[in-house]
Short mmCIF file of C-alpha atoms in Angstrom, two decimals:
data_model
loop_
_atom_site.label_atom_id
_atom_site.label_comp_id
_atom_site.label_asym_id
_atom_site.label_seq_id
_atom_site.Cartn_x
_atom_site.Cartn_y
_atom_site.Cartn_z
CA MET A 1 -49.91 -17.31 0.26
CA ALA A 2 -48.16 -20.19 2.09
CA GLU A 3 -51.02 -22.58 1.37
CA GLU A 4 -50.94 -21.73 -2.35
CA PHE A 5 -47.26 -22.58 -2.72
CA SER A 6 -45.69 -25.93 -3.41
CA TRP A 7 -42.45 -25.86 -1.43
CA ASP A 8 -39.39 -27.96 -2.31
CA ARG A 9 -38.11 -27.65 1.24
CA GLU A 10 -39.29 -26.28 4.59
CA VAL A 11 -36.86 -25.18 7.30
CA ASP A 12 -36.68 -22.82 10.24
CA VAL A 13 -34.11 -20.45 8.76
CA VAL A 14 -32.78 -19.82 5.26
CA ILE A 15 -29.36 -18.18 4.89
CA LEU A 16 -28.60 -16.61 1.51
CA GLY A 17 -24.87 -16.67 0.81
CA SER A 18 -21.93 -18.46 2.41
CA GLY A 19 -19.36 -15.79 3.30
CA GLY A 20 -18.25 -14.92 6.81
CA ALA A 21 -21.47 -13.14 7.81
CA ALA A 22 -23.65 -15.87 6.28
CA MET A 23 -21.91 -18.82 7.94
CA THR A 24 -21.84 -16.92 11.25
CA ALA A 25 -25.62 -16.41 11.00
CA ALA A 26 -26.20 -20.09 10.16
CA ILE A 27 -24.05 -21.37 13.04
CA THR A 28 -25.58 -18.98 15.56
CA ALA A 29 -29.19 -19.60 14.50
CA HIS A 30 -28.61 -23.33 14.87
CA ASP A 31 -26.93 -23.04 18.26
CA PHE A 32 -29.56 -20.73 19.72
CA GLY A 33 -32.53 -22.92 18.85
CA ALA A 34 -33.33 -22.97 15.13
CA LYS A 35 -32.22 -26.53 14.52
CA ASP A 36 -33.37 -26.68 10.89
CA VAL A 37 -31.15 -24.25 8.99
CA VAL A 38 -30.12 -24.30 5.34
CA ILE A 39 -27.58 -22.23 3.39
CA LEU A 40 -28.39 -21.41 -0.22
CA GLU A 41 -25.19 -20.66 -2.14
CA LYS A 42 -25.20 -19.16 -5.63
CA THR A 43 -22.04 -20.97 -6.74
CA GLY A 44 -20.39 -24.31 -6.15
CA MET A 45 -18.04 -22.84 -3.53
CA VAL A 46 -18.33 -21.41 -0.03
CA GLY A 47 -16.52 -18.52 1.57
CA GLY A 48 -17.48 -15.61 -0.68
CA THR A 49 -15.13 -12.64 -0.52
CA THR A 50 -14.19 -13.61 3.06
CA ALA A 51 -12.10 -16.50 1.71
CA MET A 52 -10.20 -14.10 -0.57
CA SER A 53 -9.62 -11.45 2.09
CA GLY A 54 -7.03 -10.80 4.77
CA GLY A 55 -9.49 -12.39 7.19
CA MET A 56 -8.95 -9.89 10.01
CA LEU A 57 -11.79 -8.57 12.19
CA TRP A 58 -12.03 -5.05 13.63
CA VAL A 59 -13.95 -5.52 16.89
CA PRO A 60 -13.17 -3.00 19.64
CA GLY A 61 -13.32 -4.30 23.20
CA ASN A 62 -12.73 -7.94 22.28
CA HIS A 63 -11.46 -10.19 25.08
CA TYR A 64 -8.13 -10.83 23.36
CA GLN A 65 -7.48 -7.10 23.50
CA THR A 66 -8.40 -7.01 27.17
CA GLU A 67 -6.26 -10.05 28.02
CA ALA A 68 -3.31 -8.42 26.27
CA GLY A 69 -3.67 -5.44 28.61
CA ILE A 70 -4.61 -3.03 25.81
CA GLU A 71 -6.94 -0.48 27.35
CA ASP A 72 -9.87 0.94 25.44
CA SER A 73 -13.17 2.67 26.12
CA ASP A 74 -16.54 3.05 24.47
CA GLU A 75 -16.00 6.81 24.52
CA ASP A 76 -12.80 6.48 22.47
CA VAL A 77 -14.43 4.14 19.96
CA VAL A 78 -17.42 6.45 19.45
CA THR A 79 -15.17 9.51 19.19
CA TYR A 80 -13.05 7.77 16.57
CA LEU A 81 -16.00 6.61 14.47
CA ASP A 82 -17.90 9.89 14.76
CA THR A 83 -14.82 11.71 13.51
CA LEU A 84 -14.57 9.39 10.50
CA CYS A 85 -18.28 9.52 9.77
CA PRO A 86 -19.73 12.67 11.41
CA ASP A 87 -23.48 12.81 12.11
CA ALA A 88 -24.11 9.70 10.02
CA LEU A 89 -24.10 6.73 12.42
CA ASP A 90 -27.24 5.16 13.86
CA PRO A 91 -26.79 4.94 17.63
CA ASP A 92 -28.85 1.76 18.03
CA THR A 93 -27.00 -0.33 15.46
CA LEU A 94 -23.65 1.13 16.52
CA MET A 95 -24.32 0.17 20.13
CA ALA A 96 -25.37 -3.31 19.00
CA PHE A 97 -22.05 -3.69 17.19
CA MET A 98 -20.05 -2.48 20.17
CA GLU A 99 -21.89 -4.74 22.63
CA GLN A 100 -22.42 -7.85 20.52
CA GLY A 101 -19.10 -7.82 18.65
CA PRO A 102 -17.00 -8.88 21.66
CA GLU A 103 -19.71 -11.40 22.60
CA MET A 104 -19.54 -12.89 19.10
CA ILE A 105 -15.76 -13.21 19.29
CA ARG A 106 -15.97 -14.94 22.67
CA TYR A 107 -18.74 -17.29 21.50
CA PHE A 108 -16.93 -18.42 18.37
CA ALA A 109 -13.67 -18.88 20.27
CA ASP A 110 -15.48 -21.12 22.77
CA LYS A 111 -17.88 -23.01 20.52
CA THR A 112 -16.28 -23.36 17.06
CA PRO A 113 -12.92 -24.14 15.41
CA VAL A 114 -12.44 -20.41 14.68
CA ARG A 115 -9.34 -19.08 16.44
CA PHE A 116 -8.10 -15.51 16.69
CA HIS A 117 -5.27 -13.61 18.34
CA VAL A 118 -4.81 -9.92 18.88
CA PHE A 119 -2.46 -8.17 16.45
CA ALA A 120 -1.18 -5.92 19.19
CA ASP A 121 0.62 -3.27 17.16
CA PHE A 122 -1.58 -3.17 14.06
CA PRO A 123 -2.73 0.49 14.16
CA ASP A 124 -6.23 1.72 13.41
CA TYR A 125 -6.27 3.00 9.85
CA GLN A 126 -6.67 6.66 10.77
CA SER A 127 -4.14 6.48 13.59
CA TYR A 128 -3.94 10.27 13.93
CA VAL A 129 -7.68 10.77 14.60
CA PRO A 130 -9.01 11.32 18.14
CA GLY A 131 -10.04 8.03 19.74
CA ALA A 132 -7.84 5.90 17.45
CA LYS A 133 -5.63 3.11 18.75
CA ALA A 134 -2.35 4.05 17.09
CA ASP A 135 -0.68 1.04 18.75
CA GLY A 136 -3.39 -1.41 17.75
CA GLY A 137 -5.51 -3.93 19.63
CA ARG A 138 -8.89 -3.62 17.95
CA SER A 139 -7.96 -5.80 14.96
CA LEU A 140 -7.85 -9.59 15.32
CA ASP A 141 -5.79 -11.95 13.18
CA ASN A 142 -6.73 -15.57 12.42
CA GLU A 143 -4.75 -18.54 13.59
CA ALA A 144 -3.65 -20.66 10.64
CA PHE A 145 -6.11 -23.48 9.91
CA SER A 146 -5.43 -26.95 8.49
CA PHE A 147 -7.64 -27.66 5.49
CA ASP A 148 -7.00 -31.37 6.10
CA ARG A 149 -9.67 -31.03 8.77
CA LEU A 150 -12.24 -30.36 6.03
CA GLY A 151 -11.56 -33.66 4.29
CA LYS A 152 -13.41 -33.95 0.98
CA TRP A 153 -14.90 -30.48 1.51
CA ALA A 154 -11.56 -28.65 1.35
CA GLY A 155 -11.93 -28.06 -2.39
CA ARG A 156 -15.24 -26.28 -1.83
CA VAL A 157 -13.68 -23.15 -0.29
CA ASN A 158 -13.09 -20.18 -2.58
CA PRO A 159 -9.39 -19.71 -3.40
CA SER A 160 -7.22 -16.90 -2.09
CA LYS A 161 -6.29 -13.81 -4.11
CA MET A 162 -2.66 -14.55 -3.31
CA ALA A 163 -0.40 -16.21 -5.88
CA TYR A 164 0.70 -18.74 -3.23
CA PRO A 165 -0.89 -20.07 -0.02
CA LEU A 166 0.15 -18.44 3.24
CA ARG A 167 0.87 -21.26 5.69
CA GLY A 168 0.80 -19.12 8.80
CA SER A 169 -1.21 -16.32 10.28
CA LEU A 170 -0.65 -12.80 9.01
CA MET A 171 1.36 -11.98 12.11
CA GLU A 172 3.56 -15.06 11.60
CA ALA A 173 4.10 -14.17 7.95
CA ILE A 174 5.03 -10.55 8.63
CA THR A 175 7.31 -11.27 11.59
CA GLY A 176 8.89 -14.34 9.95
CA SER A 177 8.44 -16.39 13.10
CA LEU A 178 8.05 -19.73 11.30
CA ASP A 179 11.24 -21.58 10.41
CA GLU A 180 11.60 -23.91 7.42
CA ALA A 181 10.71 -27.01 9.42
CA ALA A 182 7.51 -25.43 10.77
CA LEU A 183 6.55 -24.22 7.30
CA ALA A 184 7.12 -27.69 5.84
CA GLU A 185 4.93 -29.25 8.52
CA ARG A 186 2.24 -26.65 7.90
CA GLU A 187 2.40 -27.28 4.15
CA ALA A 188 2.07 -31.04 4.65
CA GLN A 189 -1.18 -30.49 6.53
CA ASP A 190 -2.40 -27.79 4.13
CA TYR A 191 -2.45 -25.03 6.70
CA ARG A 192 -3.73 -21.70 5.41
CA GLY A 193 -3.89 -18.23 6.89
CA LEU A 194 -5.82 -15.00 6.31
CA GLY A 195 -9.35 -15.30 4.91
CA GLN A 196 -8.72 -18.91 3.99
CA ALA A 197 -8.32 -19.73 7.68
CA LEU A 198 -11.46 -17.83 8.63
CA ALA A 199 -13.64 -19.28 5.87
CA GLY A 200 -12.26 -22.78 6.36
CA SER A 201 -12.80 -22.83 10.13
CA LEU A 202 -16.31 -21.39 9.78
CA PHE A 203 -17.13 -24.00 7.15
CA LEU A 204 -15.92 -26.74 9.49
CA ALA A 205 -18.28 -25.39 12.16
CA VAL A 206 -21.12 -25.54 9.62
CA LEU A 207 -20.25 -29.15 8.72
CA GLU A 208 -19.95 -30.19 12.36
CA ARG A 209 -23.53 -29.01 12.91
CA ASN A 210 -24.78 -30.82 9.79
CA ILE A 211 -26.07 -27.55 8.39
CA PRO A 212 -26.69 -28.31 4.71
CA VAL A 213 -25.28 -26.09 1.98
CA GLU A 214 -27.35 -26.15 -1.18
CA PHE A 215 -24.90 -25.27 -3.96
CA GLU A 216 -25.82 -23.67 -7.28
CA LYS A 217 -28.98 -22.17 -5.78
CA ARG A 218 -29.17 -18.48 -6.70
CA ALA A 219 -31.80 -16.69 -4.63
CA ARG A 220 -34.03 -14.58 -6.87
CA LYS A 221 -37.22 -13.63 -5.03
CA LEU A 222 -38.50 -13.33 -1.48
CA ILE A 223 -41.98 -14.68 -0.84
CA LYS A 224 -44.27 -12.79 1.51
CA ASP A 225 -47.48 -13.71 3.25
CA GLY A 226 -48.98 -10.34 4.04
CA ASP A 227 -46.12 -8.30 5.45
CA ARG A 228 -44.05 -11.34 6.56
CA VAL A 229 -41.27 -12.91 4.51
CA ILE A 230 -41.95 -16.64 4.59
CA GLY A 231 -39.51 -18.02 2.07
CA VAL A 232 -37.44 -17.62 -1.04
CA ILE A 233 -37.40 -18.75 -4.64
CA ALA A 234 -33.95 -19.71 -5.87
CA GLU A 235 -32.79 -20.74 -9.31
CA ASP A 236 -30.77 -23.92 -9.72
CA ALA A 237 -27.98 -24.57 -12.23
CA ASP A 238 -30.54 -25.61 -14.86
CA GLY A 239 -32.68 -22.51 -14.41
CA ARG A 240 -35.44 -24.29 -12.49
CA ASP A 241 -37.15 -22.78 -9.46
CA TYR A 242 -36.21 -24.12 -6.04
CA ARG A 243 -38.67 -22.95 -3.39
CA VAL A 244 -37.73 -22.98 0.28
CA ARG A 245 -40.09 -22.02 3.07
CA ALA A 246 -38.60 -20.33 6.13
CA ARG A 247 -40.70 -20.81 9.25
CA ARG A 248 -38.72 -18.21 11.21
CA GLY A 249 -36.95 -16.06 8.68
CA VAL A 250 -34.51 -15.39 5.83
CA VAL A 251 -31.07 -13.80 6.22
CA ILE A 252 -29.71 -11.87 3.24
CA ALA A 253 -25.93 -12.23 3.31
CA THR A 254 -25.21 -12.30 -0.40
CA GLY A 255 -22.45 -9.67 -0.48
CA GLY A 256 -22.52 -6.32 -2.20
CA PHE A 257 -23.39 -5.12 -5.70
CA GLU A 258 -19.94 -4.15 -7.00
CA TRP A 259 -20.14 -6.49 -10.01
CA ASN A 260 -23.52 -5.15 -11.18
CA GLU A 261 -22.72 -2.31 -13.58
CA ALA A 262 -26.23 -0.86 -13.55
CA LEU A 263 -26.39 -0.73 -9.74
CA VAL A 264 -22.86 0.70 -9.50
CA LYS A 265 -23.69 3.51 -11.91
CA THR A 266 -26.99 4.18 -10.16
CA PHE A 267 -25.77 4.36 -6.57
CA LEU A 268 -22.03 4.86 -6.07
CA ARG A 269 -20.40 8.25 -5.56
CA GLY A 270 -18.01 7.74 -8.47
CA PRO A 271 -16.49 5.16 -10.81
CA LEU A 272 -15.69 1.66 -9.62
CA THR A 273 -13.54 0.07 -12.32
CA GLY A 274 -11.80 -2.88 -10.68
CA PRO A 275 -13.61 -4.83 -7.93
CA VAL A 276 -11.48 -7.41 -6.14
CA SER A 277 -14.31 -9.45 -4.59
CA VAL A 278 -15.90 -12.61 -5.95
CA PRO A 279 -17.64 -11.82 -9.24
CA GLU A 280 -20.93 -13.24 -7.97
CA ASN A 281 -21.52 -10.10 -5.89
CA GLU A 282 -24.12 -8.71 -8.27
CA GLY A 283 -26.59 -7.24 -5.81
CA ASP A 284 -29.00 -10.17 -5.70
CA GLY A 285 -29.87 -9.52 -2.06
CA LEU A 286 -30.27 -5.79 -2.65
CA LEU A 287 -32.71 -6.34 -5.50
CA MET A 288 -34.80 -8.78 -3.44
CA ALA A 289 -34.84 -6.46 -0.44
CA MET A 290 -35.91 -3.51 -2.56
CA GLU A 291 -38.80 -5.53 -3.97
CA ALA A 292 -39.80 -6.50 -0.41
CA GLY A 293 -40.05 -2.81 0.57
CA ALA A 294 -36.76 -2.41 2.45
CA GLN A 295 -35.43 1.00 3.37
CA LEU A 296 -31.96 1.53 1.90
CA GLY A 297 -28.95 3.21 3.44
CA ASN A 298 -25.33 4.17 2.74
CA MET A 299 -25.79 3.41 -0.96
CA GLN A 300 -23.16 5.84 -2.26
CA HIS A 301 -20.28 4.21 -0.40
CA ALA A 302 -17.98 1.26 -0.97
CA TYR A 303 -14.96 -0.23 0.76
CA TRP A 304 -12.46 1.21 -1.68
CA MET A 305 -9.31 -0.64 -2.65
CA GLN A 306 -6.70 0.05 -5.31
CA SER A 307 -6.37 -2.72 -7.88
CA ALA A 308 -4.74 -3.64 -11.17
CA LEU A 309 -6.02 -5.79 -14.02
CA GLU A 310 -4.09 -9.02 -14.43
CA PHE A 311 -5.39 -9.72 -17.95
CA LYS A 312 -6.37 -13.21 -16.86
CA PRO A 313 -10.04 -14.10 -16.40
CA GLN A 314 -11.31 -15.65 -13.22
CA HIS A 315 -12.63 -19.17 -13.48
CA ARG A 316 -16.31 -18.21 -13.39
CA GLU A 317 -17.94 -16.60 -16.40
CA ALA A 318 -14.54 -15.36 -17.67
CA LYS A 319 -14.82 -12.16 -15.64
CA PRO A 320 -11.60 -10.13 -15.31
CA ASN A 321 -9.27 -10.72 -12.38
CA TYR A 322 -8.20 -7.58 -10.53
CA MET A 323 -5.19 -7.83 -8.22
CA LEU A 324 -5.12 -6.13 -4.82
CA GLY A 325 -2.96 -3.01 -4.71
CA SER A 326 -2.71 -2.42 -0.98
CA ASP A 327 1.05 -2.38 -0.32
CA GLU A 328 2.96 -1.81 -3.60
CA ARG A 329 2.23 1.93 -3.52
CA ALA A 330 3.36 2.38 0.10
CA ARG A 331 6.90 1.02 -0.16
CA PRO A 332 9.99 3.20 -0.65
CA GLY A 333 10.50 4.14 -4.29
CA ALA A 334 6.85 4.08 -5.42
CA ILE A 335 4.41 6.88 -6.21
CA LEU A 336 0.96 7.22 -7.73
CA VAL A 337 0.38 9.80 -10.48
CA ASN A 338 -2.57 10.96 -12.57
CA ARG A 339 -2.51 11.60 -16.32
CA ALA A 340 -0.89 15.01 -15.71
CA GLY A 341 2.00 13.14 -14.11
CA LYS A 342 1.20 14.64 -10.70
CA ARG A 343 0.99 12.97 -7.32
CA PHE A 344 -2.39 13.51 -5.69
CA VAL A 345 -2.32 11.61 -2.39
CA ASN A 346 -0.21 10.18 0.41
CA GLU A 347 0.50 6.79 -1.17
CA ALA A 348 0.86 5.16 2.25
CA ALA A 349 -2.64 6.16 3.39
CA ASN A 350 -5.16 3.41 4.05
CA TYR A 351 -6.80 1.99 0.96
CA ASN A 352 -10.37 3.03 1.75
CA ALA A 353 -9.46 6.67 2.34
CA LEU A 354 -7.15 6.73 -0.68
CA GLY A 355 -9.93 5.38 -2.87
CA LYS A 356 -12.06 8.45 -2.21
CA THR A 357 -9.41 10.72 -3.76
CA LEU A 358 -10.01 9.01 -7.10
CA HIS A 359 -13.40 10.71 -7.31
CA ALA A 360 -12.05 14.27 -7.29
CA PHE A 361 -13.80 16.06 -10.16
CA ASP A 362 -12.11 18.62 -12.41
CA ALA A 363 -14.76 21.11 -13.50
CA GLY A 364 -12.43 22.60 -16.10
CA THR A 365 -12.03 19.37 -18.06
CA HIS A 366 -15.31 17.85 -16.83
CA SER A 367 -13.53 14.66 -15.88
CA TYR A 368 -12.19 12.84 -12.83
CA ALA A 369 -8.81 14.43 -12.18
CA ASN A 370 -7.21 11.28 -10.79
CA LEU A 371 -8.64 8.67 -13.12
CA PRO A 372 -6.88 6.98 -14.73
CA TYR A 373 -3.82 6.77 -12.51
CA TRP A 374 -0.58 4.78 -12.47
CA LEU A 375 1.92 3.21 -10.08
CA ILE A 376 5.44 4.40 -10.93
CA ILE A 377 8.51 2.44 -9.75
CA ASP A 378 12.12 1.92 -10.83
CA GLN A 379 14.55 -0.97 -11.19
CA ARG A 380 15.78 -0.64 -7.60
CA TYR A 381 12.20 -1.21 -6.42
CA ARG A 382 11.62 -4.21 -8.71
CA SER A 383 14.86 -5.82 -7.62
CA LYS A 384 13.89 -5.70 -3.94
CA TYR A 385 10.09 -5.98 -3.71
CA HIS A 386 7.41 -8.19 -5.15
CA THR A 387 4.88 -6.30 -7.25
CA PHE A 388 1.35 -7.71 -7.11
CA ASN A 389 1.87 -11.37 -8.03
CA THR A 390 5.36 -10.91 -9.52
CA PRO A 391 8.33 -11.82 -7.28
CA ALA A 392 11.23 -9.43 -6.75
CA GLY A 393 13.53 -9.49 -9.74
CA GLY A 394 11.12 -11.64 -11.72
CA PRO A 395 10.30 -11.20 -15.40
CA VAL A 396 8.40 -8.07 -16.38
CA PRO A 397 4.71 -9.05 -16.32
CA SER A 398 2.33 -8.22 -19.16
CA TYR A 399 0.44 -5.66 -17.06
CA MET A 400 3.61 -3.59 -16.47
CA MET A 401 4.97 -0.96 -18.90
CA GLN A 402 8.74 -0.38 -19.13
CA ALA A 403 11.07 2.29 -20.56
CA ASP A 404 14.61 3.53 -20.09
CA THR A 405 13.55 7.06 -19.17
CA LEU A 406 10.63 8.59 -17.34
CA GLU A 407 9.67 10.60 -20.43
CA GLU A 408 9.54 7.48 -22.59
CA LEU A 409 7.53 5.65 -19.95
CA ALA A 410 5.05 8.54 -19.81
CA GLU A 411 4.58 8.43 -23.60
CA ILE A 412 3.84 4.70 -23.50
CA ALA A 413 1.40 4.99 -20.59
CA GLY A 414 -0.43 8.13 -21.72
CA ILE A 415 0.93 10.38 -18.96
CA ASP A 416 2.20 13.93 -19.50
CA PRO A 417 6.00 13.42 -19.88
CA ALA A 418 7.09 16.80 -18.50
CA GLY A 419 4.67 16.49 -15.61
CA LEU A 420 5.96 13.05 -14.62
CA ALA A 421 9.62 14.08 -14.84
CA ALA A 422 8.98 17.16 -12.72
CA THR A 423 6.98 15.19 -10.15
CA VAL A 424 9.68 12.54 -9.72
CA ALA A 425 12.38 15.20 -9.43
CA ARG A 426 10.42 17.03 -6.72
CA PHE A 427 9.61 13.79 -4.90
CA ASN A 428 13.25 12.69 -4.91
CA ASP A 429 14.32 16.06 -3.55
CA MET A 430 11.80 15.82 -0.70
CA VAL A 431 12.90 12.26 0.10
CA ARG A 432 16.52 13.37 0.35
CA LYS A 433 15.46 16.16 2.71
CA GLY A 434 13.50 13.64 4.81
CA HIS A 435 9.95 14.95 4.52
CA ASP A 436 7.06 14.79 2.02
CA ASP A 437 5.99 18.43 2.07
CA ASP A 438 3.15 17.80 -0.38
CA PHE A 439 1.20 15.00 1.38
CA ASN A 440 3.07 14.28 4.65
CA ARG A 441 3.72 10.68 3.68
CA GLY A 442 5.62 9.00 6.47
CA ASP A 443 4.35 11.24 9.26
CA ALA A 444 1.67 8.91 10.65
CA THR A 445 2.19 5.65 12.53
CA TYR A 446 0.12 3.80 9.95
CA ASP A 447 2.34 5.01 7.07
CA ASN A 448 5.38 3.29 8.55
CA PHE A 449 3.67 0.11 9.72
CA TYR A 450 5.83 -2.84 8.82
CA MET A 451 3.08 -4.62 6.91
CA TRP A 452 3.32 -1.96 4.20
CA GLY A 453 6.72 -0.36 4.68
CA ASP A 454 10.31 -1.62 4.63
CA THR A 455 11.69 -2.43 8.08
CA ASP A 456 15.25 -2.25 6.76
CA PHE A 457 14.84 1.49 7.31
CA GLU A 458 13.64 3.78 10.06
CA ALA A 459 10.66 6.11 9.68
CA PRO A 460 9.96 7.95 7.43
CA TYR A 461 12.20 5.98 5.08
CA ARG A 462 10.13 2.85 5.61
CA THR A 463 7.81 4.44 3.04
CA LEU A 464 9.92 7.18 1.42
CA GLY A 465 12.55 6.30 -1.20
CA VAL A 466 13.96 7.92 -4.33
CA ILE A 467 13.01 6.86 -7.86
CA ASP A 468 16.17 7.29 -9.91
CA GLN A 469 17.42 3.94 -11.20
CA GLY A 470 16.29 3.00 -14.71
CA PRO A 471 14.62 1.31 -16.35
CA TYR A 472 11.33 2.70 -15.05
CA PHE A 473 7.98 0.93 -14.83
CA ALA A 474 4.30 1.87 -14.77
CA VAL A 475 1.19 -0.11 -13.89
CA LYS A 476 -2.23 1.27 -14.76
CA MET A 477 -4.32 1.18 -11.61
CA GLU A 478 -8.07 0.84 -11.10
CA ALA A 479 -10.63 2.37 -8.77
CA GLY A 480 -11.28 -0.91 -7.03
CA ALA A 481 -13.36 -2.03 -4.08
CA LEU A 482 -13.44 -4.88 -1.60
CA GLY A 483 -17.22 -4.58 -1.74
CA THR A 484 -20.02 -2.07 -1.55
CA ALA A 485 -21.19 -0.65 1.80
CA GLY A 486 -24.86 0.04 1.09
CA GLY A 487 -28.00 -2.05 1.21
CA PRO A 488 -31.16 -2.59 3.23
CA LYS A 489 -31.13 -0.84 6.58
CA THR A 490 -31.50 -2.93 9.70
CA ASN A 491 -32.34 -2.33 13.32
CA ALA A 492 -30.23 -3.46 16.28
CA ASP A 493 -31.59 -7.03 15.91
CA ALA A 494 -30.40 -7.22 12.26
CA GLN A 495 -34.03 -7.10 11.08
CA VAL A 496 -34.48 -5.30 7.77
CA VAL A 497 -36.71 -2.25 8.20
CA ASP A 498 -39.14 -0.64 5.78
CA TRP A 499 -39.36 3.05 4.88
CA SER A 500 -41.35 3.78 8.05
CA GLY A 501 -38.60 2.22 10.15
CA ALA A 502 -40.67 -0.82 11.11
CA PRO A 503 -39.13 -4.31 10.85
CA ILE A 504 -40.16 -6.43 7.89
CA PRO A 505 -41.11 -9.64 9.74
CA GLY A 506 -38.97 -12.61 8.78
CA LEU A 507 -36.28 -10.63 6.93
CA TYR A 508 -32.73 -10.06 8.19
CA ALA A 509 -29.47 -8.85 6.65
CA ALA A 510 -25.76 -9.02 7.48
CA GLY A 511 -22.38 -8.38 5.92
CA ASN A 512 -21.87 -6.30 2.80
CA ALA A 513 -25.47 -6.99 1.78
CA MET A 514 -26.75 -4.60 4.48
CA ALA A 515 -26.31 -0.87 4.99
CA ALA A 516 -22.96 -0.67 6.75
CA VAL A 517 -23.21 -0.15 10.49
CA LEU A 518 -20.15 2.11 10.38
CA GLY A 519 -21.33 4.10 7.36
CA GLU A 520 -18.40 5.16 5.19
CA ALA A 521 -15.94 4.66 8.07
CA TYR A 522 -13.32 1.93 7.86
CA GLY A 523 -11.91 1.68 11.35
CA GLY A 524 -8.99 -0.64 10.79
CA ALA A 525 -7.95 -4.03 9.47
CA GLY A 526 -11.13 -6.11 9.37
CA GLY A 527 -13.38 -3.08 9.11
CA THR A 528 -15.87 -5.04 7.00
CA LEU A 529 -15.62 -8.52 8.53
CA GLY A 530 -15.89 -7.37 12.14
CA PRO A 531 -19.28 -5.65 11.74
CA GLY A 532 -20.39 -8.22 9.14
CA MET A 533 -19.87 -11.23 11.37
CA THR A 534 -21.27 -9.36 14.35
CA PHE A 535 -24.56 -8.75 12.58
CA GLY A 536 -24.56 -12.31 11.29
CA TYR A 537 -24.32 -13.33 14.94
CA ILE A 538 -27.07 -10.90 15.95
CA ALA A 539 -29.37 -12.16 13.17
CA GLY A 540 -28.73 -15.80 14.03
CA LYS A 541 -29.29 -15.27 17.74
CA HIS A 542 -32.56 -13.43 17.14
CA LEU A 543 -33.80 -16.12 14.74
CA GLY A 544 -32.77 -18.87 17.15
CA THR A 545 -34.59 -17.40 20.13
CA TYR A 546 -37.56 -15.67 18.51
CA ILE A 547 -40.39 -17.89 17.26
CA PRO A 548 -43.02 -16.07 15.17
CA ASN A 549 -46.66 -16.67 15.99
CA HIS A 550 -47.62 -17.25 12.37
#
């Protein structure tokens, strides 16, 4: 096959995609011996969903955690994950994550501009589960990164989902540790935090190694010679084929399939109506892997996230822009209700777990009981807290419904008026008594964490507050996702395996393009990026040190 092809380029390693997992794989492959590496990026920007994310990494046993004196054990980690995802985790890939994750963190801290620090009191998301770290330590935050260091390439990084750039790390932003002078200095040097910092620093590491990024090259087909993947056919901006031979291998790191309606309806456990990732995540890698004979895994799961439609298209292909809904629902004076006007969940629960409640099926009506659903707040809430991209006390945005009474608001939104009024009355009564008897909101450490709750109050009132000051407001919410969690299965070396469990020579996967190492579990902040970058590191290291004999 190789002799019959006319290649446009020949390299050691081809990386498909340019998110966190992809750039990690490219950097590592280069450093461990594959000097000729190329990144094929579907768009004109790098960073993928990583650049739009919070940028944190969940990596138990990392050296920052150890240096901070936060004790942990493999037994606790396994207990925690097994409880979240019973009898569903592959021991080989799980062990690879637990062993190689800390090594990856250490390597990138030593060899690249990427800088982390432990977020010492950021709790695991299911802080009440055996093996959890309720006081944090497993999640790493990014140091803020100056985009001035990228020079002319700064404009090539995907923008943030935030309405304004965060000039510090997440920890600095939450604790308010930067004064006005420090913020002004950061702004002058275009410092950015969160996923912008992670994507920007990874991109700088790519540039420092002279790893080329081929923009507007959408990978479409893997080329095999016998059972080995030897290259890829991409499509350029003009629809022409661009053929790249990979002497050692190809890494699929193209993100999930959450923007591909056909794949979503085919595989996911229930509706996904508002993805918050980059709209290019259309399952390109999944389709290529399936054609190459890959075994699939975890296909029914996604990394669920609540979202709301902004009514403003994103800049590419006029696809809708869905806003993250991770903290609005958890503050005092906010609840989520279904069309019957009833609460159905602890609103302060972590977003991935909460997302699963949206797929509860009502056999009597033959419909999803909690879809659609709405965020309900009052004027007291709007006066104190920002809501999505609207500042506190700002004008009522177009995506928000308003009325003087709860009954009127329900009529406008399509909610049962009597049900909503009764729900708010019961909720207010429970708040005044100091306990949510229906869903135990405010009982867990995570519920009262200061990133979501209001530190002006003590627990449980960091998350519990009455709704009684008109006018009242409603926002229709979506069953969103940060990305999908299924894809080609890999072994502990990040090699894609076929349906017999044997590696497909020359084919690797990492990030949301692969079957999630942690299954449907979402351990804590960075529950996607930690495993994703770890398997990018594993893939790159294997490709850098392993030279095929044909």
